[in-house]
Structure formats: structure tokens, C-alpha cells
Coordinates of C-alpha atoms in Angstrom, one line a residue:
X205 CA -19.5 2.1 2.4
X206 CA -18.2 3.6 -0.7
X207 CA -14.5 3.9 -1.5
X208 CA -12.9 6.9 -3.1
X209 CA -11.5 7.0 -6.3
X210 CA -9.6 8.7 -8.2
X211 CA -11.4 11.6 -11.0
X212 CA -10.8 13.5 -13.6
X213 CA -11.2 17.3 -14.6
X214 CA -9.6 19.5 -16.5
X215 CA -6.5 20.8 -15.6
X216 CA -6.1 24.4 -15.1
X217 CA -2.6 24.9 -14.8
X218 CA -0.6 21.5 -15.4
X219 CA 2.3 21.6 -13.5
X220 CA 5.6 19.7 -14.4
X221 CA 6.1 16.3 -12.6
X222 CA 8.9 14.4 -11.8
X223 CA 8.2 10.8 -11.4
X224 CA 10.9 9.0 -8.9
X225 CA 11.0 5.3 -9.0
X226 CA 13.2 3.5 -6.2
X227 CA 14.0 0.6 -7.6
X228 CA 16.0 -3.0 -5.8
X229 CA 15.8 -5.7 -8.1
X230 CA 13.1 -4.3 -9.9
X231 CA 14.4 -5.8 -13.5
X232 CA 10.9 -7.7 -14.0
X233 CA 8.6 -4.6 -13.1
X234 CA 10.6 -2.1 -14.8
X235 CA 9.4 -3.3 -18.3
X236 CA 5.8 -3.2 -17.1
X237 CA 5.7 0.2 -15.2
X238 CA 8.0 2.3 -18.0
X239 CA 6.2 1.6 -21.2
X240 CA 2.9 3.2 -19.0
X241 CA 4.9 6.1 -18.0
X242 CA 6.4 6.8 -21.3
X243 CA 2.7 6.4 -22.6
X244 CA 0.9 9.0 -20.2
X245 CA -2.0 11.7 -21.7
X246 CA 0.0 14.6 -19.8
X247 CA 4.0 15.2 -20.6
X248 CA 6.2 14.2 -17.7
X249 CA 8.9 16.5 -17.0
X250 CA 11.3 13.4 -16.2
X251 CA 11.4 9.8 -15.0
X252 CA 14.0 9.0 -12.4
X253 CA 14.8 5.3 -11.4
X254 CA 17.1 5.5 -8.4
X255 CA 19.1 2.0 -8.4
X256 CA 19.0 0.9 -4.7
X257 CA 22.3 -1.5 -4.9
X258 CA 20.4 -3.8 -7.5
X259 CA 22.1 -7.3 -8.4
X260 CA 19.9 -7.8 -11.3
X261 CA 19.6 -5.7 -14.7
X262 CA 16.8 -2.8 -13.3
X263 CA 19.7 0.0 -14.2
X264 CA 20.3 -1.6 -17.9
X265 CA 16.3 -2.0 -18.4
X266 CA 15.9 1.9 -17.2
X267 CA 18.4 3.1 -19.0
X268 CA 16.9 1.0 -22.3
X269 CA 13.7 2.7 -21.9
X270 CA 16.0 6.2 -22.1
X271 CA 14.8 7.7 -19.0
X272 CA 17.4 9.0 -16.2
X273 CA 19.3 6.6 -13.5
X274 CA 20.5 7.8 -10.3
X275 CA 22.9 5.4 -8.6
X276 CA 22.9 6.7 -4.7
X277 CA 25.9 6.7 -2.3
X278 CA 26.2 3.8 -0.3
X279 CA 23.3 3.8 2.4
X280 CA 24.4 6.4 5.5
X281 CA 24.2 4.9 8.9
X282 CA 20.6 5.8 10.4
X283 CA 19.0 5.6 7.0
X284 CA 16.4 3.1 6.0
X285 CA 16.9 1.8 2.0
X286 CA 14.0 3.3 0.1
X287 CA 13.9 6.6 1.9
X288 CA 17.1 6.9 0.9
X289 CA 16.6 6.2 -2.8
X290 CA 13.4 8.5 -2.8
X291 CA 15.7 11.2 -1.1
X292 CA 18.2 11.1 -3.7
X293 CA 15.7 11.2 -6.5
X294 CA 14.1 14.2 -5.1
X295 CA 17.6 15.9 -4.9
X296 CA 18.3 15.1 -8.3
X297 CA 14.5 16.4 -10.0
X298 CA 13.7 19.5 -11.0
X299 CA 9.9 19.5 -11.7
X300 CA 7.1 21.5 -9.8
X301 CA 5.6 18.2 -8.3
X302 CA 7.1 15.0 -7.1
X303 CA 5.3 11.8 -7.6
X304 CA 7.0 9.4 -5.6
X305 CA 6.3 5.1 -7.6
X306 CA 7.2 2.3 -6.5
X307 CA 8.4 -0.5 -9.4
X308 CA 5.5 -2.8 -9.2
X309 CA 2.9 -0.7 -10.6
X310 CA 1.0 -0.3 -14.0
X311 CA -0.7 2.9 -14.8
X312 CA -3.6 4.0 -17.1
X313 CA -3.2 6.1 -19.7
X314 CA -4.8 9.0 -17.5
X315 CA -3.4 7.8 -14.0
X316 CA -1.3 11.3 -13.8
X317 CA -3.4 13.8 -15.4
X318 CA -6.2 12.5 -12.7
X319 CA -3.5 12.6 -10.1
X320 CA -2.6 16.4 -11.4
X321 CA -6.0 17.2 -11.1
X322 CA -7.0 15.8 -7.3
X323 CA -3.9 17.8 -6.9
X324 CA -4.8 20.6 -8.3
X325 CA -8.4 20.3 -6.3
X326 CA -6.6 19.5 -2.8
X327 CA -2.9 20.3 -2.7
X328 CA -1.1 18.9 -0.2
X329 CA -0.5 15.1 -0.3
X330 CA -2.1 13.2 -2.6
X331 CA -1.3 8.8 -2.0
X332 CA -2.9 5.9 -3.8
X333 CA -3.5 2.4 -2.9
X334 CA -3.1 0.9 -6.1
X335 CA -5.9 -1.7 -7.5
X336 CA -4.7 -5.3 -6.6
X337 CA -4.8 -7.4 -9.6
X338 CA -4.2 -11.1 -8.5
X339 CA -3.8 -14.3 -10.5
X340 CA -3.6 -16.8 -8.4
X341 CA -5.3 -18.3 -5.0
X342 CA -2.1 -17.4 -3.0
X343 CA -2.5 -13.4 -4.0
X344 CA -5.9 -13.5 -3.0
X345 CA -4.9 -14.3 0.5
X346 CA -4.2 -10.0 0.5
X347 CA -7.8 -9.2 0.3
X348 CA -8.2 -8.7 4.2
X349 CA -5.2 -6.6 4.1
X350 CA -5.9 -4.6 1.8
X351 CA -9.6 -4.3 2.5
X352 CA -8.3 -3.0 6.5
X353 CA -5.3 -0.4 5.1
X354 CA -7.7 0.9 3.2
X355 CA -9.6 1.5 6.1
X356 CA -7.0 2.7 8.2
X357 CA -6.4 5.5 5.7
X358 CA -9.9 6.3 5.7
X359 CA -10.7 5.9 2.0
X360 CA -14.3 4.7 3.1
X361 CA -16.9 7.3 3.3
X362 CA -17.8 5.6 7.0
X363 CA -14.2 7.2 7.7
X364 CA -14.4 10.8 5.8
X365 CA -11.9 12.2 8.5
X366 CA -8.4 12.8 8.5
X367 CA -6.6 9.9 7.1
X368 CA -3.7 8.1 9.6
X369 CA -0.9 8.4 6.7
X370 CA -0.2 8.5 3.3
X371 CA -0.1 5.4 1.1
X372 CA 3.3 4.4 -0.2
X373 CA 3.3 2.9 -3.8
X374 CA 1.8 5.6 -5.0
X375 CA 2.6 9.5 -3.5
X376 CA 2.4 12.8 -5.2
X377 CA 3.5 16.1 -3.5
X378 CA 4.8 19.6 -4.7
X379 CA 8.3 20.3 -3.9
X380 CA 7.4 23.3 -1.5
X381 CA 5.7 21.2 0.4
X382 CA 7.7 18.6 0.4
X383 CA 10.6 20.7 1.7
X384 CA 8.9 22.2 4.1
X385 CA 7.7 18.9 5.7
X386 CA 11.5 17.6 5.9
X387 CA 11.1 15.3 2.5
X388 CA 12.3 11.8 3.2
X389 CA 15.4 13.0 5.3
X390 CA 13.1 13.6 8.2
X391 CA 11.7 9.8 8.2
X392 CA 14.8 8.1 6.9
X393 CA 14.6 5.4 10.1
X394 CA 11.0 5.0 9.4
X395 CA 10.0 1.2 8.0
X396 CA 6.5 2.6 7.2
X397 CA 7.9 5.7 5.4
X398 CA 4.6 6.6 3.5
X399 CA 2.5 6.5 6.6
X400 CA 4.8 8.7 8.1
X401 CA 5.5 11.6 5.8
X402 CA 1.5 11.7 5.6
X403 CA 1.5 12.1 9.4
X404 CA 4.5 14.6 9.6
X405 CA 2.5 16.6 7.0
X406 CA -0.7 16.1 9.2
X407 CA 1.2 17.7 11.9
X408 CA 2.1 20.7 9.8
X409 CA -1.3 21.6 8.7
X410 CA -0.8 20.0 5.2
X411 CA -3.3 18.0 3.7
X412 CA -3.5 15.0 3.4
X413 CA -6.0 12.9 0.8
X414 CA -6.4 9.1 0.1
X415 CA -7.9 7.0 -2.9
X416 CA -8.6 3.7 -4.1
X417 CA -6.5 3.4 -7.2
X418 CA -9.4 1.2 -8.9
X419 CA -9.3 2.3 -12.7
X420 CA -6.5 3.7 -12.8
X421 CA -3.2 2.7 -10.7
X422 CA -2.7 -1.3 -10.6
X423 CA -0.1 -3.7 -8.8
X424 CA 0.5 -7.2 -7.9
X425 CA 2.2 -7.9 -4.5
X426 CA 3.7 -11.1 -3.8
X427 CA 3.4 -12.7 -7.0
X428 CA 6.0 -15.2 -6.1
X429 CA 4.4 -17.0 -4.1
X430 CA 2.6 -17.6 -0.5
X431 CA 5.9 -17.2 1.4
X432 CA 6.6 -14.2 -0.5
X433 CA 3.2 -12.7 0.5
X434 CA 3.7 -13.7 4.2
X435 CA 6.9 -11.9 4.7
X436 CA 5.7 -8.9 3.0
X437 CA 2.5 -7.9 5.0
X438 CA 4.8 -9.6 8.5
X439 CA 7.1 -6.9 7.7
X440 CA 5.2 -3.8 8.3
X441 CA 1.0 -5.2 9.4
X442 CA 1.4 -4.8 13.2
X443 CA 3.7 -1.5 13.0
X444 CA 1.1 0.0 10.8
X445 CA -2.0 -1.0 13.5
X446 CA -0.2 0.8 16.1
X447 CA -0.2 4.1 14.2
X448 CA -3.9 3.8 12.7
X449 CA -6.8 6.4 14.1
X450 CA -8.9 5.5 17.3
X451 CA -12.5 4.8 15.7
X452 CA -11.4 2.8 12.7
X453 CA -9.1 0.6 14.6
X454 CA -11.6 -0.2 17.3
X455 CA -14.4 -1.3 14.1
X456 CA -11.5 -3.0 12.4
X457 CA -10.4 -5.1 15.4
X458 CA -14.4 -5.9 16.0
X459 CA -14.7 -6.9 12.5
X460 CA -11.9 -8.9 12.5
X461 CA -12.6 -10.7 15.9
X462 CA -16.4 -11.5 14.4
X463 CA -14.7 -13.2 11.7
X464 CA -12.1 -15.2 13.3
X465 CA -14.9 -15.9 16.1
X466 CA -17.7 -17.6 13.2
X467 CA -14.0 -19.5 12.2
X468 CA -13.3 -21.2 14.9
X469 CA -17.2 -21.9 15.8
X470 CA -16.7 -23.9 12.2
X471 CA -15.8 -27.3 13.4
X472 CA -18.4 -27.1 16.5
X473 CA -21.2 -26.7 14.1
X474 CA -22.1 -30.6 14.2
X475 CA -22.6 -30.4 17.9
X476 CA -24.7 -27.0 18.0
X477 CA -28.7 -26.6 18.0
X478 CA -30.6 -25.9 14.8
X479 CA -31.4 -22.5 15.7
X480 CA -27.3 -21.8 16.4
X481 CA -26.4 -23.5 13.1
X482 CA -29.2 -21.0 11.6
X483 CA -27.8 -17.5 13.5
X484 CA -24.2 -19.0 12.5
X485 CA -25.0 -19.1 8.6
X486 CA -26.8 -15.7 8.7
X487 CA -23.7 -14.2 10.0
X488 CA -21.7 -16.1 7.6
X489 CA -23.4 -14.8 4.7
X490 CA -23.4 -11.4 6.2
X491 CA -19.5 -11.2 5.7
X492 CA -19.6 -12.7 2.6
X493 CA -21.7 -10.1 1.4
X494 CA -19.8 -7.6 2.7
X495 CA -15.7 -9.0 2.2
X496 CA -17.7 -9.5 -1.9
X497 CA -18.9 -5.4 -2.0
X498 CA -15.6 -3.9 -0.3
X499 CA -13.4 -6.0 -2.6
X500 CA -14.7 -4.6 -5.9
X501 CA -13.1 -1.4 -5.5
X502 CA -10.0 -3.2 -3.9
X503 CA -8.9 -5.8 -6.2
X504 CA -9.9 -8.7 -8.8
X505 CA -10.8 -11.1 -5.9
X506 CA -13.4 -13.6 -6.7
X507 CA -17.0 -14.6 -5.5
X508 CA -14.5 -17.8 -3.9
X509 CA -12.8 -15.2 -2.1
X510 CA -15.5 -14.0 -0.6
X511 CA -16.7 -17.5 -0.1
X512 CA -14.1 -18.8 1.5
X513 CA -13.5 -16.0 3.7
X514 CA -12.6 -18.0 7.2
X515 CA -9.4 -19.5 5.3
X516 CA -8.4 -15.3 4.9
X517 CA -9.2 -14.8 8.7
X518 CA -7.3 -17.5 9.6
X519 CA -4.3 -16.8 7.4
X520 CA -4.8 -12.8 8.5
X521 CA -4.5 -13.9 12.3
X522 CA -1.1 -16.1 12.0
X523 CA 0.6 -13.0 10.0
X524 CA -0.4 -10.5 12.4
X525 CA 0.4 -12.5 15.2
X526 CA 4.0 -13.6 13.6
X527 CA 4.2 -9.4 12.6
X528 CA 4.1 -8.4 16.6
X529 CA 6.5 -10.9 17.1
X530 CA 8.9 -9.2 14.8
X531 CA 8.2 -5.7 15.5
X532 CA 7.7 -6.2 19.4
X533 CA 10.1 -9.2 20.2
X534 CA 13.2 -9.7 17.7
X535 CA 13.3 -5.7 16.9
X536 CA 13.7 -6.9 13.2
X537 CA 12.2 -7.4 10.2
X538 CA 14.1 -8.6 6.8
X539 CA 13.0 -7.5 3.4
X540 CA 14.8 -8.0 -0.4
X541 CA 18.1 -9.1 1.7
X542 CA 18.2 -6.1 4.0
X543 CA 17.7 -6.5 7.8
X544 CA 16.0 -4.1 9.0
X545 CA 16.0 -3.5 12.9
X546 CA 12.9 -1.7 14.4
X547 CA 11.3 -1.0 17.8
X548 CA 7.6 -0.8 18.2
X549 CA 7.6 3.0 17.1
X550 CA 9.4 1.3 13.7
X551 CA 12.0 3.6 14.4
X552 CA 16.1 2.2 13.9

């Protein structure tokens, strides 16, 4: 399966972009994500970073950088934090097309003119899963994640259909459309905000198209640490399951159950037959192959990775398992000091 990526043509009529940042505590990532803006092949109309009730210096580094700081009202009853932020960046741009960023990312020189141009070639919706760069054995513990929202969206060519969302780091839209779908004001209760503008816009006829962001967009998530990581993929993994397409979450589930089935046959091995031990290692190697291909396009995970791939199944089960419990049970998930109540629809 091949993943799709993000190209380049020519543009034909380069439209004026507004890039919107929300930004919490976003001090650190801020002087990473500016210098790439300020740096881009095509002129950006404007850069907004919209302070979301920071406690740490993000408005002092944007403004620093000389691009434009919105400082929203305080957050309305009924609205969720960073739909509130990207609403009141939208309100205060003026540019033909809205790219929506979230802090953490690093961009190639090129990263917008190709996003201009898939743009200009698609229209609609156009969302990025950014490439994962990792640099240390607790990020890597993402690579299942990653490897399965990228299948929920449908970025592999197994999937070529209509995707179940839009990614969120990363979101470009035109401002016609992004009126007509309702903007942010019409998910503002949503915890998985991205996924559901793309599906409102679904809904509305409006296209919809998802991409790798391998040579060109980059992140890191979690980089402080393994409880970090944990928290972050509890607070939105099982919400996000729930809302992914038929096909590919019936092949997910039966991928994932294969590998957290050769797991727990691990410690049994000793007492099994030859010819089991044998059918067991093929398998083994199977995923290893396959976790190894799928992650090259994903992230800078390593042949260990790959190798070790029943300590990501295991680690994959207990945050799914402890994400239900949050979405389904307690109602509530908490995220950068905000609690965040949800029901199983992730609605407030």
C-alpha cells in the first residue's frame, strides 16, 4: 500500500493565504514553526497566532517574530478551546484561503506552495498528517497510531474512497467554503474538531482530500515524555474509532487483533510444537515487514521499531482500552489544564 503525499505544480493563480495558529503554551514550538513560515517560496498574506489563555511567553515570542496576535474573549459556554481560537482567527483574516496550523509543526520551504497547488487541483478541504519525527524510544511508541489514523483517513491507496474526516494539525480551506460549511462555530463542542469539519463538509458535497505530510510538513508529539504521549492519544483514540468508515475499521481491528494475538502467544512459545514455533515466526516477520514499509512514509521510526513491534501492540491496547474508559465511562477527558467533558459522540 502506498501512502499519498503531498506534490508540486505550478500554480496557476496563487491565491492569498492566511495562516491561523492557535496557540496554549506554545512558547517552545513558536520559535520552530515561525522562522519556517516567515521563510516560505510563496508570500503569505498574514500569520495569525491566536493566544488561547497562555501562561507562558507564546504572545511575546509571536509578536517577536512580527506577525499578528489575536487574544480571544474569554471561552463562551458550549465552546471547546481550540475551535474557539481557530474561530476567532478566521474572523480576524482576510485572505482568499485559510490554512488552519497547529504550533508544533515545522514546514519545508515548499510546504504551502504544494499545499496551494493540491488546492488548486482539488478545492475543497485539503488536511495533512504531518511526518512524525521522533528522538527518543518513548515517541516511537506513536507508530501504531499514526500508521491506523492514517488509515482511517484513507491516505492508503487500499482505501482511495472518501476519507472519514480531515486531519487537524495541518488544514487548508477557502473562506467560501469554509462559510458555507459553518467554519468552526458549527463544531465548537466537538473534541475531534478536524475530523469533524471534514465530515460536515462531506455532508455538503465538499471535498474532501488527505495526505501524508512526508517531505514536507513535520511534528513531534509528546516529546515530554511517555506520560505525555499516553494522555494525548487517551484523549481523543477511542472517539476517533467510533467515527472511522466501515471497511477500514473492520481491516484495522483484524490487524490489530493479529498483532496483539502473536503477543500474547509470546510467553507460550517454550511449550508449543516446532511446527507452531515455525507458523508463529513467519507471522512475526510478516508484521515486521509490513509495521517497517508503512512507517517510512509515516515517521523516522527505526528497523527496532519494527522489531519490537509486540511492545507497540501492547502499549496500543492499554491506551485504547484506558481511551473508552474516558470517552464512554467518566464523560471526560483533560488536556493542557482544561477538562474537557464528552459523551461517546464527543459532543459537550
Amino acid at each position: 500500500m502506498n501512502i499519498r503525499v503531498l506534490t508540486l505544480s505550478t500554480l496557476r493563480q496563487p491565491q492569498s493565504v492566511s495562516v491561523i495558529i492557535p496557540a496554549r503554551n506554545e512558547e517552545t514550538n513558536l520559535k520552530k514553526l515561525l522562522p519556517s513560515l516567515l521563510n516560505q517560496s510563496v508570500k503569505l498574506h498574514e500569520i495569525i497566532v491566536v493566544n488561547d489563555d497562555s501562561e507562558d511567553r507564546t504572545e511575546e515570542v509571536a509578536r517577536e517574530s512580527g506577525v499578528t496576535v489575536v487574544k480571544p474573549d474569554f471561552l463562551p459556554s458550549g465552546w471547546l478551546g481550540k475551535p474557539w481560537a481557530c474561530w476567532n482567527g478566521a474572523n480576524h483574516s482576510s485572505g482568499d484561503l485559510l490554512l488552519f496550523l497547529d504550533a508544533d509543526l515545522t514546514l519545508e520551504k515548499d510546504a504551502i506552495e504544494r499545499l496551494c497547488s493540491e488546492w488548486e487541483s482539488s478545492g475543497g478541504i485539503i488536511s495533512v498528517q504531518p511526518y512524525h519525527q521522533m528522538n527518543s524510544a518513548s515517541e516511537r511508541l506513536s507508530s501504531l497510531f499514526n500508521m491506523i489514523v492514517m488509515a482511517a483517513m484513507q491516505c492508503f491507496t487500499l482505501f482511495r474512497k472518501k476519507p472519514a474526516g480531515a486531519f487537524g494539525p495541518c488544514l487548508l480551506i477557502d473562506r467560501e467554503t469554509y462559510t458555507k460549511i459553518g467554519g468552526h462555530e458549527g463544531i465548537k463542542h466537538q473534541v475531534l474538531e478536524h475530523m469533524e469539519m471534514g465530515r460536515v463538509a462531506l455532508s455538503q458535497h465538499v471535498k474532501v482530500t488527505c495526505f501524508a505530510g512526508y517531505d514536507a510538513v513535520y511534528f513531534r508529539m509528546y516529546p515530554e515524555g511517555l506520560k505525555s504521549l499516553f494522555y494525548g492519544w487517551c484523549k481523543s483514540f477511542a472517539l476517533g474509532s467510533s467515527k472511522t468508515p466501515l471497511l477500514p475499521l473492520i481491516l484495522s481491528v483484524a490487524w490489530i487483533t493479529g498483532g496483539i494475538s502473536l503477543t500474547l502467544q509470546l510467553p507460550f512459545l517454550v511449550f508449543q510444537e516446532f511446527s507452531e514455533v515455525v507458523v508463529w515466526c513467519i507471522f512475526y516477520i510478516l508484521y515486521m515487514i509490513q509495521i517497517k514499509l508503512l512507517m517510512r512514509r509515516v515517521g523516522t521510526f527505526t528497523f527496532l521499531s519494527a522489531l519490537w513491534h509486540p511492545v507497540h501492540f501492547l502499549f496500543f491496547s492499554m491506551v485504547y482500552v484506558w481511551s473508552f474508559v474516558l470517552s464512554a465511562i467518566k464523560k471526560e477527558v483533560k488536556w493542557k489544564g482544561r477538562e474537557i467533558p464528552v459523551s461517546e459522540k464527543g459532543d459537550v
